[in-house]
mmCIF file of C-alpha atoms in Angstrom:
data_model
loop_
_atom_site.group_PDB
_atom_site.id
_atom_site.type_symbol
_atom_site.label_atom_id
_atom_site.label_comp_id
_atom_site.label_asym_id
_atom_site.label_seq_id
_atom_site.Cartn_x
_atom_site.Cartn_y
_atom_site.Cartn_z
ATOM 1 C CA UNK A 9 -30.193 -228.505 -66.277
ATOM 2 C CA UNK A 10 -29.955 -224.531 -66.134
ATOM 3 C CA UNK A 11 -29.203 -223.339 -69.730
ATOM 4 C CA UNK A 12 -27.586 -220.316 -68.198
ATOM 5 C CA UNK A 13 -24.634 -222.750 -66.161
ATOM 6 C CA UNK A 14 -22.599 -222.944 -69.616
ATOM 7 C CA UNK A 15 -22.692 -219.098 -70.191
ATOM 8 C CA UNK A 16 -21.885 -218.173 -66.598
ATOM 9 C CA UNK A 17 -18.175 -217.341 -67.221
ATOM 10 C CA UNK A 18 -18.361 -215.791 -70.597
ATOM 11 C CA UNK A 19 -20.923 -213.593 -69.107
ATOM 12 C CA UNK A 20 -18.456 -213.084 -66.457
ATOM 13 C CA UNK A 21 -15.634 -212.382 -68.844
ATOM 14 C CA UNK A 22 -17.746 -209.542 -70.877
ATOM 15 C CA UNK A 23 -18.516 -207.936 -67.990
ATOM 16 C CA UNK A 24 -15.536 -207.314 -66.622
ATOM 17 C CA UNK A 25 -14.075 -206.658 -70.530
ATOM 18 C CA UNK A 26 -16.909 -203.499 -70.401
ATOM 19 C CA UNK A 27 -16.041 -202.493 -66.632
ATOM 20 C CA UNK A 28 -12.988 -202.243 -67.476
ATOM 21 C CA UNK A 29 -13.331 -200.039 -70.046
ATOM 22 C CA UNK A 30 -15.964 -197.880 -68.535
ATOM 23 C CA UNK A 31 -13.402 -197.082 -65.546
ATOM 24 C CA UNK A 32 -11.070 -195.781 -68.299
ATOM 25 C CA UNK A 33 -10.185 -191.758 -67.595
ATOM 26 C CA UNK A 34 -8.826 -191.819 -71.202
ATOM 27 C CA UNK A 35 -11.139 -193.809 -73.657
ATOM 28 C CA UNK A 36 -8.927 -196.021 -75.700
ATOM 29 C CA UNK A 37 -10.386 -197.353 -78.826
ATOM 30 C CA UNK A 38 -9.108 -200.420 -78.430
ATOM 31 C CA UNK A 39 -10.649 -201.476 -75.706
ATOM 32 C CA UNK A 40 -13.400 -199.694 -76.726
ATOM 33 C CA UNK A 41 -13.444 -202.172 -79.779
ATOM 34 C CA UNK A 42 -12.980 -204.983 -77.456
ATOM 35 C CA UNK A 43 -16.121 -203.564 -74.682
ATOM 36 C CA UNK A 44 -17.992 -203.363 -78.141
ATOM 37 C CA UNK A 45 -17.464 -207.046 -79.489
ATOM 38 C CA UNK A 46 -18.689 -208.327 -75.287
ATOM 39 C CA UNK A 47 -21.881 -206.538 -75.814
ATOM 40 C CA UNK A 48 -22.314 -208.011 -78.697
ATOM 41 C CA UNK A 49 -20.911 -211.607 -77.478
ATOM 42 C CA UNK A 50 -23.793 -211.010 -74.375
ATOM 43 C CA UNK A 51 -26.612 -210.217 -77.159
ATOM 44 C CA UNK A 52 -25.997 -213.573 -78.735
ATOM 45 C CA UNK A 53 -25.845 -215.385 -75.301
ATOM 46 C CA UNK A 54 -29.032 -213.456 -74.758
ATOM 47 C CA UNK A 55 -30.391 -214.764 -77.512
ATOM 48 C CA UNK A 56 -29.680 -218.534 -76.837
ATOM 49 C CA UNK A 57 -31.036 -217.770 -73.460
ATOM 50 C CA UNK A 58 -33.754 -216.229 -75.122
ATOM 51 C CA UNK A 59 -34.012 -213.321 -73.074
ATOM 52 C CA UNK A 60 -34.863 -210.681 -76.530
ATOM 53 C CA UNK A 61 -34.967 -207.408 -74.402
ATOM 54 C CA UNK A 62 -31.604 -207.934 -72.990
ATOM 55 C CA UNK A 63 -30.099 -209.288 -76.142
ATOM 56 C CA UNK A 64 -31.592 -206.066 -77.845
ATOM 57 C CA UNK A 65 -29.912 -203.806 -75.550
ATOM 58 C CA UNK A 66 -26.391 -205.332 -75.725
ATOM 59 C CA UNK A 67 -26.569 -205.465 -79.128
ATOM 60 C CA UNK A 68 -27.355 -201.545 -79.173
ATOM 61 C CA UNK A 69 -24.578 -200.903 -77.185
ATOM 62 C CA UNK A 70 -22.143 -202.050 -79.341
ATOM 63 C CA UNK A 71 -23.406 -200.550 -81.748
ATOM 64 C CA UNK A 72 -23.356 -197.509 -79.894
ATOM 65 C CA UNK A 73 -19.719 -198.300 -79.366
ATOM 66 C CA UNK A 74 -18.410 -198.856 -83.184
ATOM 67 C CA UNK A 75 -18.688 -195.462 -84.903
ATOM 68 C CA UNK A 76 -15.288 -196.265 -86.220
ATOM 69 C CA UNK A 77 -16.257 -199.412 -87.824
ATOM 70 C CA UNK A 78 -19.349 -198.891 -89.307
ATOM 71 C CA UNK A 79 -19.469 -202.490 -91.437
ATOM 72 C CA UNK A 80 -19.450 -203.775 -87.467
ATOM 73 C CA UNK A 81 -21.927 -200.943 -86.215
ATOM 74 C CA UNK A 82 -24.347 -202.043 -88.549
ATOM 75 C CA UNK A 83 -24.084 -205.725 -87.948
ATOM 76 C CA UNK A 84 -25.397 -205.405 -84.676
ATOM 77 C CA UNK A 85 -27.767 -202.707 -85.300
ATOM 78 C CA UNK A 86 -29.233 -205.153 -87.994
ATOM 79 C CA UNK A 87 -29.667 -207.570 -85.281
ATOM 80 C CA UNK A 88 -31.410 -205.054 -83.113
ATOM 81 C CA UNK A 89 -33.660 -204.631 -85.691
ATOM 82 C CA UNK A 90 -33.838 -208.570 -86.315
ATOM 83 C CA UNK A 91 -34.561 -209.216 -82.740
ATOM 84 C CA UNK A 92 -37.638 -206.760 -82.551
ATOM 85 C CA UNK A 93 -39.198 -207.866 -85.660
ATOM 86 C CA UNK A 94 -38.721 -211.845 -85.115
ATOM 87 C CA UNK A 95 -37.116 -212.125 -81.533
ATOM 88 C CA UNK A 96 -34.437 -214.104 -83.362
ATOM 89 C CA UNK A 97 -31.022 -213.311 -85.178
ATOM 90 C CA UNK A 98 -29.799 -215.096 -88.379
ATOM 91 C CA UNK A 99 -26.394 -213.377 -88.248
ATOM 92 C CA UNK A 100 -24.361 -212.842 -85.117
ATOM 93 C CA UNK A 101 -21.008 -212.016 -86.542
ATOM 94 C CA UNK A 102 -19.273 -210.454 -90.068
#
């Protein structure tokens, strides 16, 4: 069985959570917040796919996404750092 069958529609879900808030004239933080939290939803997929170099750079883009919240911002930046060291994460969420 393809591990990837079960994620198809979250991943599906993400994306179109992030489209939708890159095709924003006005950035609103709130969906900025919520494009944030599907990057980081698609790193921990990523991870349980194990596919580390795209679970690294989801997780760095929300990151790059929480300035305003930096308890969140540094979650995920931990896990960056996590996932390059050990190519695993021991904490996906705060």
């Amino acid at each position: 069985i393809d591990s990837t069958v079960g994620f198809e529609t979250a991943v599906q879900e993400f994306n179109q959570v992030i489209a939708d808030y890159e095709s924003l004239t006005d950035k609103n933080f709130v969906v900025q917040e919520l494009a944030a939290e599907s990057y980081a939803r698609l790193g921990f997929i990523y991870t349980q796919l194990e596919d580390i170099d795209q679970a690294i750079l989801a997780y760095q883009e929300a990151a790059n996404l929480l300035k305003e919240r930096p308890e969140r911002q540094k979650l995920y930046q931990d896990n960056v750092e996590q996932l390059r060291a050990t190519g695993t994460i021991t904490r996906c969420d705060g």
